[in-house]
Amino acid sequence: MPFSSLIGQDRARGALRSALARATLHHAYLFGGPAGVGKATLARLVAQAANCEGGPLLAPPEGEGGTGGGKPAARDPCERCGPCRKIARGTHPDVLLVSEERVMARAGRYEPKAGRTPSRDIVVDQVRDLIDGALALKRFEGRWRFVILDPADAMNVQAQNALLKTLEEPPEQTTLVLVSAKPELLLPTVRSRCAQVAFAPLDPAVVAERLRAEGRSAEEARLAASLSGGSLGWALAQDPRTLAAREAAVAAAALLDPDDAASWIAFARDRGEDRESARECLELLEVYLRDVLVAQAGSPVGLALEDLAPRSRAAAAALAPEEVLRRLEGVRAASAALKQNAAPVLALEHMLIGWFHGAR
Ligand SMILES: [Zn+2]
């Protein structure tokens, strides 16, 4: 996989390729940003590029796009040599992957001490094993050793504290990469010892383009991308049929009759059956109402929910923009209430009462 396959993260990729090329790799990085935007992919690419046997580390002066200005950049890993293949499989002895105790135990890569039930955390025993085990030894075969902690925020406080000294003074030719979708959960003392690399949510258009390249229809790609919050990983994991069913639910909400209270109570019961489906319904309603605003503004930008375009255009003509904004606020308030553990049915009902009866 070439560096260019990592889409939409030009700054993060450029910084790491340039550090590889100049041999100025930091001893500890914190890759922070939403799930599914390429953090773990870049960590693996960097480990491969640093250990690849397939030729010089530097790309030709022109390089390929993405790093800009003819700066030196690491060339792509070859993907064929022993180190590249082992790193892709997760079996390279100098590229160590640390994840939650439970996940590693299930994969047969870690056994909790004294028959303890493995936890959801990265625990202090794992960190001590790493420091007193692999990191205390010489490198086996690699040019540069990597420790990839993913998700780093799964480290409990003791585990983080046990890692501090190593973050400050790691063994020679060793880089630690902390990967996290919630870097704010890490101790400030851990964060401050890492070079922080920020990953941004992807542009929905970029997500849609990649989904098209994966063989999704234009319709599916647009719908999944508009709901993805910029996470390609999320969009790729969605079943198109489920997405279509969710879209039908929004269509139903758009058609609710303000004077038929029984129909919207039924809607709230139906969509509020569980927290997750209520959350998804609210997310879609938000996208739909944004479409209504886009249609009202006469914007040349396409609507996110193309299937619902006739409905959103009709709503755009029927409702005043302030009314659409008010409903949008209602959706956001319901989402916020749901996050704070409100009962899903009540959150939806309250939202609909607000929509149709102006209650706050
Ligand atoms: Zn290689």
XYZ file of C-alpha atoms and ligand atoms in Angstrom:
361
model
C 0.000 0.000 0.000
C 1.535 3.330 -1.017
C 1.422 6.420 1.208
C -0.929 7.977 -1.346
C -3.580 5.352 -0.494
C -4.073 7.185 2.785
C -6.625 9.748 1.686
C -7.226 13.248 2.965
C -4.471 13.400 5.614
C -1.844 15.332 3.687
C -0.358 17.095 6.707
C 0.012 14.019 8.897
C 1.386 11.964 6.032
C 3.746 14.723 4.869
C 5.138 15.242 8.381
C 5.883 11.550 8.880
C 7.327 10.949 5.413
C 9.594 13.918 5.803
C 10.718 12.795 9.296
C 11.494 9.334 7.892
C 13.469 10.801 5.003
C 15.483 13.110 7.266
C 15.939 10.396 9.882
C 14.372 12.699 12.453
C 11.599 10.374 13.602
C 10.422 11.331 17.104
C 10.668 8.737 19.840
C 6.956 9.081 20.650
C 3.951 10.176 18.606
C 0.324 10.664 19.481
C -1.887 10.133 16.419
C -5.176 11.741 17.462
C -8.422 12.142 15.501
C -11.767 10.491 14.772
C -12.091 6.738 14.258
C -11.753 5.414 10.732
C -9.697 8.228 9.183
C -6.354 6.448 8.709
C -4.385 6.753 11.975
C -3.539 3.043 12.283
C -2.896 2.837 8.534
C -0.300 5.605 8.702
C 1.354 4.005 11.752
C 1.752 0.776 9.813
C 2.997 2.521 6.654
C 5.664 4.370 8.645
C 6.836 1.128 10.294
C 6.973 -0.551 6.880
C 8.782 2.317 5.181
C 11.380 2.408 7.971
C 12.058 -1.328 7.747
C 11.467 -2.113 4.058
C 14.328 -3.900 2.304
C 13.231 -2.930 -1.180
C 15.694 -0.176 -1.993
C 16.650 3.245 -0.640
C 14.545 4.978 1.991
C 14.292 8.189 -0.019
C 11.865 8.771 -2.841
C 13.250 10.286 -6.056
C 13.470 14.110 -5.797
C 10.159 14.633 -7.570
C 8.350 12.239 -5.232
C 4.665 11.731 -5.799
C 2.040 14.280 -4.832
C 0.983 14.992 -1.290
C 4.226 16.155 0.286
C 4.591 19.317 -1.773
C 7.470 21.562 -2.693
C 9.979 18.850 -3.641
C 10.826 18.202 0.021
C 12.542 14.925 0.739
C 10.041 12.214 1.505
C 10.228 8.557 2.380
C 9.420 6.345 -0.571
C 6.582 3.867 -0.429
C 7.159 0.512 1.243
C 7.503 -2.257 -1.366
C 4.906 -4.579 0.264
C 6.821 -7.595 -1.060
C 9.902 -7.969 1.135
C 9.904 -9.978 4.362
C 9.672 -7.003 6.744
C 6.821 -5.363 4.771
C 4.829 -8.596 4.750
C 5.445 -9.365 8.414
C 4.418 -5.875 9.450
C 1.218 -6.113 7.375
C 0.429 -9.428 9.115
C 1.352 -8.106 12.552
C 4.094 -10.691 13.046
C 7.263 -8.589 12.784
C 9.217 -9.050 16.038
C 10.298 -5.388 16.084
C 6.886 -3.888 15.355
C 4.891 -4.498 18.502
C 1.158 -3.976 18.606
C -0.466 -3.400 21.980
C -4.255 -3.264 22.331
C -6.838 -4.016 25.016
C -5.994 -6.995 27.214
C -9.204 -8.775 26.181
C -8.539 -8.321 22.472
C -4.955 -9.556 22.784
C -5.978 -12.514 24.943
C -8.591 -13.526 22.387
C -5.964 -13.376 19.637
C -3.657 -15.551 21.747
C -1.048 -12.796 22.005
C -1.285 -12.187 25.730
C -2.171 -14.142 28.823
C -3.355 -12.288 31.921
C -1.351 -12.991 35.057
C -2.672 -15.579 37.562
C -5.675 -16.544 35.427
C -7.325 -13.156 35.864
C -10.248 -12.411 33.505
C -8.832 -10.159 30.768
C -10.091 -6.584 31.024
C -11.176 -4.019 28.446
C -8.188 -1.889 29.367
C -4.564 -1.935 28.407
C -3.315 -2.839 31.882
C -0.117 -2.118 33.746
C 1.067 -5.736 33.361
C 1.017 -5.353 29.590
C 3.075 -2.168 29.759
C 5.574 -3.732 32.214
C 5.864 -6.834 29.999
C 6.618 -4.565 27.080
C 9.248 -2.545 28.928
C 10.945 -5.406 30.762
C 10.497 -7.819 27.863
C 10.758 -6.778 24.227
C 12.084 -3.269 24.831
C 14.819 -4.504 27.172
C 16.216 -6.661 24.370
C 18.135 -5.714 21.260
C 16.188 -5.384 18.067
C 15.795 -8.707 16.323
C 15.919 -8.000 12.608
C 14.462 -4.553 11.989
C 16.257 -1.285 11.307
C 13.855 0.613 13.524
C 11.588 -0.669 16.240
C 7.995 0.490 16.657
C 5.499 0.049 19.437
C 1.958 0.860 18.295
C -0.513 1.297 21.152
C -4.018 1.266 19.686
C -6.323 2.441 21.203
C -3.880 4.235 23.499
C -6.757 5.688 25.536
C -7.566 2.127 26.656
C -4.510 2.348 28.936
C -5.740 2.793 32.479
C -4.040 5.347 34.712
C -1.533 2.874 36.163
C -0.595 1.661 32.696
C -0.089 5.242 31.500
C 2.060 6.068 34.500
C 4.125 2.925 33.917
C 4.784 4.103 30.359
C 5.932 7.636 31.246
C 9.630 6.948 31.665
C 9.783 4.979 28.411
C 7.976 7.789 26.590
C 10.653 10.136 27.827
C 13.683 7.934 27.227
C 12.837 5.047 24.944
C 15.519 2.565 23.886
C 17.596 3.532 20.860
C 16.038 3.391 17.418
C 12.598 2.866 18.846
C 9.460 4.891 18.223
C 6.236 4.608 20.189
C 3.030 5.498 18.355
C -0.027 6.135 20.509
C -3.176 5.910 18.368
C -6.347 7.404 19.823
C -9.778 8.638 18.803
C -10.067 10.218 22.261
C -6.626 11.677 23.003
C -8.181 13.979 25.615
C -8.660 10.905 27.812
C -4.903 10.433 28.118
C -3.035 11.946 31.052
C -1.550 15.382 30.257
C 1.842 13.967 31.281
C 1.504 11.317 28.564
C 0.288 13.738 25.903
C 3.037 16.248 26.573
C 5.745 13.622 26.048
C 4.509 12.828 22.526
C 4.773 14.697 19.245
C 1.099 15.216 18.467
C -0.161 14.534 14.962
C -3.763 15.582 14.311
C -5.971 13.645 11.909
C -9.028 15.483 10.579
C -12.430 14.037 9.662
C -12.521 13.374 5.924
C -14.533 15.479 3.499
C -17.775 13.528 2.764
C -17.062 13.966 -0.960
C -13.728 12.174 -0.491
C -15.443 9.388 1.461
C -18.066 9.038 -1.294
C -15.378 8.879 -3.962
C -13.573 6.070 -2.156
C -16.847 4.165 -1.673
C -17.506 4.469 -5.406
C -14.026 3.086 -6.032
C -14.970 0.150 -3.768
C -17.897 -0.606 -6.059
C -20.790 1.031 -4.191
C -23.499 2.660 -6.290
C -23.494 6.461 -6.476
C -26.644 6.529 -4.347
C -25.246 4.273 -1.621
C -21.945 6.104 -1.603
C -23.577 9.503 -1.186
C -25.875 8.338 1.602
C -23.144 6.526 3.567
C -20.734 9.439 3.126
C -23.272 12.006 4.302
C -23.833 10.018 7.498
C -20.211 9.070 8.092
C -19.121 12.137 10.029
C -15.974 11.992 7.875
C -15.059 8.438 8.915
C -14.205 6.231 5.955
C -13.883 3.241 8.297
C -17.471 3.733 9.455
C -18.793 4.232 5.927
C -17.077 1.082 4.653
C -18.576 -0.959 7.491
C -22.183 0.004 6.720
C -24.624 -2.330 5.036
C -26.358 -0.436 2.187
C -29.692 -2.117 3.034
C -29.581 -0.813 6.591
C -28.839 2.654 5.292
C -31.820 2.500 2.948
C -34.082 1.449 5.837
C -32.874 4.410 7.869
C -33.561 6.739 4.995
C -37.138 5.400 4.836
C -37.514 6.313 8.516
C -36.585 9.909 7.783
C -39.051 9.987 4.949
C -41.678 8.852 7.476
C -40.704 11.644 9.875
C -40.902 14.184 7.083
C -44.472 13.085 6.357
C -45.774 13.190 9.942
C -49.001 15.137 10.240
C -48.800 17.918 12.884
C -52.473 17.359 13.746
C -52.190 13.600 14.170
C -50.549 13.239 17.572
C -51.159 9.474 17.571
C -48.999 9.113 14.457
C -46.011 10.873 15.942
C -46.266 9.047 19.229
C -46.236 5.829 17.193
C -43.195 7.110 15.305
C -41.348 7.889 18.540
C -42.152 4.417 19.932
C -41.003 2.774 16.739
C -37.727 4.657 16.279
C -37.013 4.896 19.992
C -37.100 1.145 20.497
C -33.421 1.259 21.337
C -30.869 3.968 21.884
C -28.855 3.196 18.769
C -31.759 3.388 16.309
C -32.946 6.635 17.940
C -29.437 8.072 17.563
C -29.279 7.066 13.899
C -32.742 8.472 13.226
C -31.731 11.819 14.764
C -28.507 11.925 12.757
C -30.443 11.378 9.555
C -33.064 13.961 10.476
C -30.267 16.439 10.976
C -28.859 15.715 7.517
C -32.353 15.943 6.025
C -33.147 19.297 7.653
C -29.783 20.650 6.532
C -30.816 19.591 3.018
C -34.062 21.544 3.415
C -32.006 24.634 4.326
C -29.700 24.033 1.347
C -32.754 23.813 -0.923
C -34.162 27.028 0.562
C -30.893 28.849 -0.023
C -31.077 27.748 -3.657
C -27.526 26.498 -3.272
C -26.019 24.831 -6.324
C -24.420 22.251 -3.994
C -26.184 18.902 -4.298
C -28.365 17.558 -1.511
C -26.870 14.926 0.776
C -29.964 12.719 0.657
C -30.624 12.717 -3.062
C -33.410 10.113 -2.749
C -35.348 12.483 -0.534
C -34.785 15.504 -2.782
C -38.464 15.852 -3.837
C -39.454 15.748 -0.164
C -36.800 18.183 1.016
C -37.646 20.581 -1.822
C -41.349 20.380 -0.898
C -40.485 21.065 2.749
C -38.256 23.948 1.634
C -41.228 25.528 -0.105
C -43.725 24.836 2.689
C -41.736 25.874 5.772
C -40.179 29.212 6.708
C -36.386 29.003 7.158
C -36.784 29.954 10.847
C -39.117 26.997 11.279
C -36.588 24.625 9.700
C -33.873 26.011 11.983
C -36.156 25.570 14.984
C -36.738 21.934 14.070
C -33.026 21.457 13.549
C -32.440 22.826 17.038
C -35.039 20.346 18.320
C -33.149 17.463 16.689
C -29.864 18.617 18.201
C -31.445 19.015 21.629
C -32.858 15.483 21.388
C -29.407 14.143 20.376
C -27.863 15.912 23.348
C -30.532 14.530 25.701
C -29.905 11.035 24.355
C -26.176 11.390 25.030
C -27.079 12.311 28.602
C -29.034 9.105 28.956
C -32.583 10.373 28.336
C -35.047 7.604 27.449
C -35.031 7.369 23.616
C -38.836 7.348 23.188
C -39.219 10.380 25.446
C -36.434 12.273 23.681
C -38.109 11.702 20.305
C -41.587 12.542 21.623
C -40.311 15.722 23.214
C -38.680 16.699 19.935
C -41.891 16.126 17.950
C -43.989 18.054 20.478
C -41.502 20.876 20.033
C -41.737 20.663 16.242
C -45.498 20.622 16.049
C -46.608 22.494 19.157
C -43.730 24.860 19.693
C -42.966 23.487 23.154
C -39.424 23.953 24.454
Zn 9.396 -3.828 1.646
